[in-house]
């Protein structure tokens, strides 16, 4: 990378040429035989639908978009081609009451996401048909998906089938089911909403040191003595454990994506599978944490951070304490960025490992 690239807070670059896929595996398999149409419905003067061929026949534009996934990987400068949302909406004459657009996928769970109409247009939302000059691959949302810049990528819907023009917002799948932030501005790090946790319950949980099976996303548990914490299967996305004492804690099967463990003491802590469910450590931050004797066997480590990321970093945590007693599978390291992988493999005493292409 020649010019210093500015990334939103706590994002990391994916290896050049790589594009991870996230979420549903593909369009609804039960409807494979049905022709693909994109329909505009709701508060419009004229409801209309376009076949994929008709979309290709409309004037095409190109856009370079920096992809920022909420799980902390970024892929700058992805080149998409397609039809501006504006073009299809103009043809449908949105009514004056129209304030939101909900994009609905032709997928098994009718996945959706929404944007304020004004934002969707100001951010040049594109109905993308191609990527780097080639038709969009199936797993990345082909034949047609939306792409919107300046928002986490969950606002870019794969397998677009319907554009609903609405007066009131209709919360999307991740926004409703998983507590993802509805605005999703990566520059303001709007990843997850932090639900209100009742103060009494919060104190009781910390005192009992038992978070098992609870949904506690964004919980503030930093700087605390939580030695031996039980947190099996807990949902702890974006949780704060900075500088906490967590020796011997059990996080088996827990969802810890984007959790903060900077400077935490995690000796002999366990991040293994529980009832077949692996611990999710995607995007978790372990800089300066003591992980000697900890077990991360089978944990999903995509985008996790163990070592300093360099000058862009505001907080100066050092590397995590890892050694031969820390258990991580070689396959887990392949999910880290090259820089993190090299650093972790040295700390584990594995030396240089050859880079592997996906
Ligand atoms: N239909 C549908 N669209 C979706 C998702 C999904 O599960 N289903 N996941 C979203 C999320 S969370 C992300 S990060 C991006 C991932 O796009 P990619 O797989 O092309 O990288 O798609 C978004 N759009
Ligand atoms: Mo995502």
Short mmCIF file of C-alpha atoms and ligand atoms in Angstrom, two decimals:
data_model
loop_
_atom_site.label_atom_id
_atom_site.label_comp_id
_atom_site.label_asym_id
_atom_site.label_seq_id
_atom_site.Cartn_x
_atom_site.Cartn_y
_atom_site.Cartn_z
CA UNK A 1 0.00 0.00 0.00
CA UNK A 2 1.78 3.16 -1.14
CA UNK A 3 -0.29 6.06 0.21
CA UNK A 4 -1.26 6.00 3.87
CA UNK A 5 -4.82 4.84 3.78
CA UNK A 6 -7.21 6.07 6.37
CA UNK A 7 -9.45 3.40 7.82
CA UNK A 8 -12.41 3.85 10.17
CA UNK A 9 -11.61 3.10 13.83
CA UNK A 10 -10.62 -0.48 14.64
CA UNK A 11 -10.78 -1.76 11.05
CA UNK A 12 -8.03 -3.83 9.41
CA UNK A 13 -7.23 -4.37 5.75
CA UNK A 14 -7.93 -7.76 4.20
CA UNK A 15 -5.10 -9.22 2.17
CA UNK A 16 -5.08 -7.70 -1.33
CA UNK A 17 -7.28 -9.64 -3.75
CA UNK A 18 -9.27 -11.34 -1.00
CA UNK A 19 -12.97 -10.79 -0.43
CA UNK A 20 -14.49 -12.76 2.47
CA UNK A 21 -18.15 -13.60 2.20
CA UNK A 22 -20.41 -13.12 5.16
CA UNK A 23 -23.95 -14.07 6.10
CA UNK A 24 -26.40 -16.23 4.18
CA UNK A 25 -24.88 -18.82 1.82
CA UNK A 26 -26.91 -17.87 -1.26
CA UNK A 27 -30.28 -17.00 -2.75
CA UNK A 28 -33.32 -19.10 -1.86
CA UNK A 29 -32.62 -22.53 -3.39
CA UNK A 30 -36.34 -23.34 -3.50
CA UNK A 31 -36.88 -20.60 -6.09
CA UNK A 32 -34.00 -21.43 -8.40
CA UNK A 33 -36.25 -21.90 -11.44
CA UNK A 34 -38.09 -18.59 -11.06
CA UNK A 35 -36.91 -15.71 -13.25
CA UNK A 36 -35.19 -12.96 -11.26
CA UNK A 37 -36.98 -9.64 -11.04
CA UNK A 38 -36.34 -6.55 -8.94
CA UNK A 39 -39.57 -4.89 -7.94
CA UNK A 40 -40.19 -1.42 -6.50
CA UNK A 41 -43.23 -1.33 -4.24
CA UNK A 42 -44.86 0.74 -1.51
CA UNK A 43 -45.22 4.51 -1.58
CA UNK A 44 -44.70 5.06 -5.28
CA UNK A 45 -46.94 6.50 -7.94
CA UNK A 46 -46.11 3.62 -10.26
CA UNK A 47 -44.96 0.22 -9.03
CA UNK A 48 -42.55 -1.49 -11.45
CA UNK A 49 -40.31 -4.50 -11.84
CA UNK A 50 -37.16 -5.12 -13.89
CA UNK A 51 -35.71 -8.40 -14.99
CA UNK A 52 -31.95 -8.78 -14.57
CA UNK A 53 -31.56 -8.40 -18.34
CA UNK A 54 -33.55 -5.17 -18.24
CA UNK A 55 -31.30 -3.85 -15.47
CA UNK A 56 -28.22 -4.64 -17.58
CA UNK A 57 -29.86 -2.72 -20.45
CA UNK A 58 -30.20 0.48 -18.36
CA UNK A 59 -27.32 3.02 -18.40
CA UNK A 60 -24.56 1.55 -16.21
CA UNK A 61 -22.34 3.48 -13.82
CA UNK A 62 -19.17 2.43 -12.01
CA UNK A 63 -18.33 3.13 -8.39
CA UNK A 64 -15.29 2.44 -6.24
CA UNK A 65 -16.42 1.56 -2.77
CA UNK A 66 -14.46 0.97 0.41
CA UNK A 67 -16.03 -2.08 2.05
CA UNK A 68 -16.04 -2.00 5.85
CA UNK A 69 -17.41 -5.14 7.47
CA UNK A 70 -18.69 -4.87 11.01
CA UNK A 71 -16.40 -7.79 11.94
CA UNK A 72 -13.50 -5.39 11.35
CA UNK A 73 -12.13 -6.20 7.93
CA UNK A 74 -12.00 -3.52 5.27
CA UNK A 75 -11.49 -3.89 1.55
CA UNK A 76 -10.83 -0.52 -0.05
CA UNK A 77 -11.52 0.42 -3.64
CA UNK A 78 -13.82 -2.42 -4.70
CA UNK A 79 -15.07 -1.56 -8.20
CA UNK A 80 -18.76 -2.21 -8.78
CA UNK A 81 -20.87 -1.57 -11.84
CA UNK A 82 -24.64 -1.31 -12.07
CA UNK A 83 -27.67 0.94 -11.96
CA UNK A 84 -28.08 3.79 -9.45
CA UNK A 85 -31.00 3.37 -7.05
CA UNK A 86 -31.99 6.86 -8.17
CA UNK A 87 -32.63 5.61 -11.72
CA UNK A 88 -35.14 2.94 -10.75
CA UNK A 89 -36.82 5.13 -8.12
CA UNK A 90 -37.22 8.01 -10.58
CA UNK A 91 -39.10 5.65 -12.86
CA UNK A 92 -41.52 4.82 -10.03
CA UNK A 93 -42.35 8.35 -8.82
CA UNK A 94 -41.96 8.08 -5.01
CA UNK A 95 -44.75 9.83 -3.11
CA UNK A 96 -44.19 12.79 -0.81
CA UNK A 97 -44.62 10.65 2.36
CA UNK A 98 -41.74 8.35 1.36
CA UNK A 99 -38.97 8.50 4.00
CA UNK A 100 -37.30 5.06 4.07
CA UNK A 101 -36.30 2.27 1.72
CA UNK A 102 -36.23 -1.36 2.77
CA UNK A 103 -34.25 -3.74 0.56
CA UNK A 104 -35.51 -7.31 0.62
CA UNK A 105 -33.56 -10.35 -0.54
CA UNK A 106 -34.69 -13.39 -2.42
CA UNK A 107 -33.25 -15.59 0.29
CA UNK A 108 -34.58 -18.33 2.51
CA UNK A 109 -35.22 -15.92 5.37
CA UNK A 110 -36.26 -12.93 3.21
CA UNK A 111 -33.27 -11.06 4.61
CA UNK A 112 -33.64 -7.29 4.57
CA UNK A 113 -31.95 -4.06 5.51
CA UNK A 114 -33.13 -0.45 5.35
CA UNK A 115 -31.90 3.11 4.95
CA UNK A 116 -33.48 6.54 5.20
CA UNK A 117 -34.43 7.38 1.62
CA UNK A 118 -32.43 10.63 1.72
CA UNK A 119 -29.28 8.77 2.89
CA UNK A 120 -29.73 6.00 0.35
CA UNK A 121 -29.77 8.58 -2.45
CA UNK A 122 -27.10 10.89 -1.01
CA UNK A 123 -24.75 7.90 -0.62
CA UNK A 124 -25.30 6.91 -4.29
CA UNK A 125 -26.67 3.46 -3.46
CA UNK A 126 -26.00 1.22 -6.43
CA UNK A 127 -27.88 -1.84 -7.65
CA UNK A 128 -24.68 -3.66 -8.44
CA UNK A 129 -24.54 -6.20 -11.25
CA UNK A 130 -20.78 -6.50 -11.66
CA UNK A 131 -17.60 -6.51 -9.64
CA UNK A 132 -14.24 -5.66 -11.24
CA UNK A 133 -15.88 -5.86 -14.67
CA UNK A 134 -17.39 -9.33 -14.23
CA UNK A 135 -20.93 -10.34 -13.29
CA UNK A 136 -21.30 -10.48 -9.54
CA UNK A 137 -20.59 -13.94 -8.12
CA UNK A 138 -23.48 -15.82 -6.59
CA UNK A 139 -22.05 -15.87 -3.06
CA UNK A 140 -21.41 -12.12 -3.17
CA UNK A 141 -25.02 -11.37 -4.02
CA UNK A 142 -25.30 -12.08 -7.75
CA UNK A 143 -27.17 -11.50 -9.96
CA UNK A 144 -27.91 -8.18 -8.22
CA UNK A 145 -27.15 -6.66 -4.84
CA UNK A 146 -27.07 -3.18 -3.35
CA UNK A 147 -23.82 -1.50 -2.40
CA UNK A 148 -23.70 1.60 -0.28
CA UNK A 149 -20.57 3.47 0.73
CA UNK A 150 -19.90 5.00 4.18
CA UNK A 151 -21.91 2.34 5.98
CA UNK A 152 -20.91 -1.01 7.44
CA UNK A 153 -21.40 -3.65 4.79
CA UNK A 154 -24.49 -5.17 6.38
CA UNK A 155 -26.36 -2.23 4.83
CA UNK A 156 -25.45 -3.68 1.41
CA UNK A 157 -28.02 -6.35 0.63
CA UNK A 158 -27.22 -9.45 -1.39
CA UNK A 159 -29.72 -11.04 -3.85
CA UNK A 160 -31.94 -7.98 -4.17
CA UNK A 161 -35.51 -8.73 -5.13
CA UNK A 162 -37.65 -5.93 -3.74
CA UNK A 163 -37.24 -2.25 -2.91
CA UNK A 164 -40.01 -1.13 -0.55
CA UNK A 165 -40.58 2.59 -0.31
CA UNK A 166 -41.95 3.38 3.16
CA UNK A 167 -43.11 6.16 5.45
CA UNK A 168 -41.82 4.39 8.60
CA UNK A 169 -38.60 2.45 8.97
CA UNK A 170 -38.69 -1.38 8.82
CA UNK A 171 -35.70 -2.63 10.84
CA UNK A 172 -33.55 -5.08 8.90
CA UNK A 173 -32.64 -8.64 9.83
CA UNK A 174 -29.35 -7.97 11.64
CA UNK A 175 -30.61 -4.68 13.03
CA UNK A 176 -33.64 -6.38 14.59
CA UNK A 177 -32.36 -9.86 15.45
CA UNK A 178 -28.78 -9.16 16.40
CA UNK A 179 -28.68 -5.63 17.78
CA UNK A 180 -26.67 -4.16 14.90
CA UNK A 181 -26.75 -0.39 14.87
CA UNK A 182 -29.36 0.95 12.46
CA UNK A 183 -27.23 3.86 11.25
CA UNK A 184 -24.03 1.83 10.78
CA UNK A 185 -21.60 4.69 10.14
CA UNK A 186 -18.13 3.09 10.39
CA UNK A 187 -16.42 6.45 10.99
CA UNK A 188 -18.47 6.82 14.16
CA UNK A 189 -18.05 3.13 14.91
CA UNK A 190 -21.80 2.53 15.06
CA UNK A 191 -21.55 -1.27 15.17
CA UNK A 192 -24.01 -2.50 17.75
CA UNK A 193 -26.61 -0.89 19.90
CA UNK A 194 -25.89 -1.36 23.55
CA UNK A 195 -29.08 -2.50 25.18
CA UNK A 196 -29.99 -1.15 28.52
CA UNK A 197 -29.03 -3.66 31.14
CA UNK A 198 -30.93 -3.21 34.34
CA UNK A 199 -28.54 -1.91 36.96
CA UNK A 200 -29.53 -4.41 39.62
CA UNK A 201 -29.18 -7.36 37.28
CA UNK A 202 -25.84 -6.00 36.08
CA UNK A 203 -24.47 -5.87 39.62
CA UNK A 204 -25.87 -9.30 40.46
CA UNK A 205 -24.24 -10.88 37.39
CA UNK A 206 -20.86 -9.34 38.15
CA UNK A 207 -21.03 -10.44 41.76
CA UNK A 208 -22.07 -14.01 40.91
CA UNK A 209 -19.47 -14.08 38.07
CA UNK A 210 -21.93 -15.99 35.97
CA UNK A 211 -22.89 -14.76 32.47
CA UNK A 212 -23.81 -18.21 31.12
CA UNK A 213 -26.47 -18.18 28.37
CA UNK A 214 -27.12 -14.47 28.74
CA UNK A 215 -27.31 -11.78 26.08
CA UNK A 216 -25.07 -9.01 27.32
CA UNK A 217 -23.79 -7.29 24.23
CA UNK A 218 -21.73 -4.23 24.95
CA UNK A 219 -21.61 -4.96 28.68
CA UNK A 220 -19.06 -2.91 30.61
CA UNK A 221 -17.05 -5.38 32.65
CA UNK A 222 -13.67 -3.66 32.36
CA UNK A 223 -11.20 -3.31 35.21
CA UNK A 224 -12.95 -5.92 37.36
CA UNK A 225 -12.04 -9.02 39.25
CA UNK A 226 -13.91 -11.72 37.36
CA UNK A 227 -11.55 -14.61 38.07
CA UNK A 228 -13.21 -17.89 37.10
CA UNK A 229 -16.07 -16.14 35.28
CA UNK A 230 -18.60 -18.57 33.80
CA UNK A 231 -19.79 -17.36 30.42
CA UNK A 232 -20.69 -20.46 28.43
CA UNK A 233 -22.76 -19.67 25.33
CA UNK A 234 -23.14 -16.04 26.43
CA UNK A 235 -23.71 -13.40 23.76
CA UNK A 236 -21.03 -10.84 24.55
CA UNK A 237 -20.52 -9.01 21.29
CA UNK A 238 -18.67 -5.73 21.82
CA UNK A 239 -18.34 -6.49 25.54
CA UNK A 240 -15.71 -4.59 27.51
CA UNK A 241 -13.26 -6.66 29.55
CA UNK A 242 -10.25 -4.35 29.30
CA UNK A 243 -7.76 -4.92 32.18
CA UNK A 244 -10.10 -7.35 33.94
CA UNK A 245 -8.93 -10.40 35.89
CA UNK A 246 -10.31 -13.35 33.97
CA UNK A 247 -7.92 -16.14 34.89
CA UNK A 248 -9.63 -19.50 34.48
CA UNK A 249 -12.74 -17.97 32.87
CA UNK A 250 -14.87 -20.19 30.67
CA UNK A 251 -16.15 -18.65 27.41
CA UNK A 252 -16.91 -21.95 25.65
CA UNK A 253 -19.43 -21.47 22.84
CA UNK A 254 -19.70 -17.75 23.62
CA UNK A 255 -20.12 -15.05 20.99
CA UNK A 256 -17.36 -12.54 21.69
CA UNK A 257 -17.17 -10.83 18.32
CA UNK A 258 -15.54 -7.42 18.66
CA UNK A 259 -15.11 -7.92 22.42
CA UNK A 260 -12.39 -5.97 24.17
CA UNK A 261 -9.83 -7.92 26.18
CA UNK A 262 -6.96 -5.42 26.03
CA UNK A 263 -4.69 -5.93 29.03
CA UNK A 264 -6.96 -8.59 30.53
CA UNK A 265 -5.55 -11.50 32.50
CA UNK A 266 -6.81 -14.60 30.78
CA UNK A 267 -4.43 -17.29 32.04
CA UNK A 268 -5.96 -20.73 31.52
CA UNK A 269 -9.17 -19.16 30.19
CA UNK A 270 -11.15 -21.37 27.82
CA UNK A 271 -12.60 -20.32 24.44
CA UNK A 272 -13.56 -23.77 23.16
CA UNK A 273 -16.69 -25.24 21.59
CA UNK A 274 -19.77 -25.98 23.64
CA UNK A 275 -22.42 -28.42 22.36
CA UNK A 276 -20.85 -28.17 18.93
CA UNK A 277 -20.85 -24.38 18.88
CA UNK A 278 -17.40 -22.80 18.54
CA UNK A 279 -16.50 -19.66 20.43
CA UNK A 280 -16.71 -16.63 18.14
CA UNK A 281 -13.74 -14.29 18.60
CA UNK A 282 -14.08 -12.43 15.30
CA UNK A 283 -12.69 -8.94 15.62
CA UNK A 284 -11.90 -9.42 19.33
CA UNK A 285 -8.97 -7.43 20.67
CA UNK A 286 -6.43 -9.23 22.87
CA UNK A 287 -3.54 -6.77 22.77
CA UNK A 288 -1.65 -6.76 26.04
CA UNK A 289 -3.72 -9.69 27.37
CA UNK A 290 -2.13 -12.60 29.22
CA UNK A 291 -3.21 -15.74 27.36
CA UNK A 292 -0.67 -18.17 28.76
CA UNK A 293 -2.29 -21.54 29.29
CA UNK A 294 -5.48 -20.34 27.58
CA UNK A 295 -7.29 -22.67 25.18
CA UNK A 296 -8.59 -21.17 21.92
CA UNK A 297 -9.05 -24.50 20.15
CA UNK A 298 -11.65 -24.22 17.40
CA UNK A 299 -12.45 -20.56 18.10
CA UNK A 300 -13.25 -18.41 15.10
CA UNK A 301 -10.49 -15.80 14.95
CA UNK A 302 -11.33 -13.83 11.83
CA UNK A 303 -9.98 -10.30 12.22
CA UNK A 304 -8.90 -10.81 15.84
CA UNK A 305 -6.03 -8.67 17.10
CA UNK A 306 -3.19 -9.89 19.29
CA UNK A 307 -0.36 -7.53 18.32
CA UNK A 308 -0.04 -3.77 17.84
CA UNK A 309 -1.26 -2.57 14.47
CA UNK A 310 1.22 0.27 14.05
CA UNK A 311 1.12 4.02 13.96
CA UNK A 312 -2.61 4.50 13.31
CA UNK A 313 -3.43 3.18 16.71
CA UNK A 314 -4.47 5.59 19.40
CA UNK A 315 -4.12 3.28 22.41
CA UNK A 316 -0.69 1.76 22.74
CA UNK A 317 -1.22 -1.77 23.91
CA UNK A 318 1.64 -4.18 23.36
CA UNK A 319 1.42 -7.74 22.11
CA UNK A 320 -0.59 -10.35 23.96
CA UNK A 321 1.36 -12.77 26.13
CA UNK A 322 1.19 -16.04 24.24
CA UNK A 323 3.56 -18.98 24.54
CA UNK A 324 3.75 -22.74 23.98
CA UNK A 325 1.12 -23.28 26.66
CA UNK A 326 -1.44 -21.26 24.67
CA UNK A 327 -3.55 -23.54 22.50
CA UNK A 328 -4.49 -22.26 19.04
CA UNK A 329 -4.92 -24.40 15.94
CA UNK A 330 -2.83 -23.56 12.87
CA UNK A 331 -6.07 -23.31 10.84
CA UNK A 332 -7.29 -20.59 13.21
CA UNK A 333 -4.26 -18.45 12.39
CA UNK A 334 -5.13 -18.49 8.70
CA UNK A 335 -8.11 -16.30 9.51
CA UNK A 336 -5.89 -13.50 10.84
CA UNK A 337 -4.41 -10.73 8.74
CA UNK A 338 -0.88 -11.59 7.53
CA UNK A 339 0.65 -9.17 9.99
CA UNK A 340 -1.25 -10.60 12.97
CA UNK A 341 -0.57 -14.15 11.86
CA UNK A 342 3.19 -13.61 11.62
CA UNK A 343 3.33 -11.97 15.01
CA UNK A 344 1.18 -14.63 16.73
CA UNK A 345 3.09 -17.50 15.19
CA UNK A 346 6.36 -16.05 16.48
CA UNK A 347 4.92 -15.61 19.96
CA UNK A 348 3.69 -19.20 19.95
CA UNK A 349 7.20 -20.30 19.06
CA UNK A 350 6.16 -21.64 15.65
CA UNK A 351 8.51 -19.27 13.82
CA UNK A 352 7.72 -18.15 10.29
CA UNK A 353 4.87 -20.00 8.67
CA UNK A 354 4.45 -20.03 4.91
CA UNK A 355 1.56 -17.87 3.73
CA UNK A 356 -1.34 -19.80 2.33
CA UNK A 357 -3.69 -18.63 -0.41
CA UNK A 358 -7.41 -19.17 -0.10
N1 LIG B 1 -29.32 -11.28 1.67
C1 LIG B 1 -28.32 -11.03 2.53
N2 LIG B 1 -27.60 -9.92 2.37
C2 LIG B 1 -26.58 -9.64 3.22
C3 LIG B 1 -26.27 -10.53 4.29
C4 LIG B 1 -27.04 -11.69 4.44
O1 LIG B 1 -26.83 -12.53 5.35
N3 LIG B 1 -28.06 -11.92 3.54
N4 LIG B 1 -25.24 -10.22 5.14
C5 LIG B 1 -24.77 -8.83 5.18
C6 LIG B 1 -23.48 -8.72 5.83
S1 LIG B 1 -23.47 -8.83 7.53
C7 LIG B 1 -22.34 -8.40 5.14
S2 LIG B 1 -20.88 -8.05 5.94
C8 LIG B 1 -22.33 -8.39 3.65
C9 LIG B 1 -21.28 -9.36 3.16
O2 LIG B 1 -21.18 -9.33 1.78
P1 LIG B 1 -20.12 -10.30 1.09
O3 LIG B 1 -20.46 -11.70 1.52
O4 LIG B 1 -20.26 -10.09 -0.37
O5 LIG B 1 -18.76 -9.91 1.61
O6 LIG B 1 -23.57 -8.73 3.11
C10 LIG B 1 -24.69 -8.21 3.80
N5 LIG B 1 -25.87 -8.52 3.04
MO1 LIG B 2 -21.29 -8.02 8.24
#
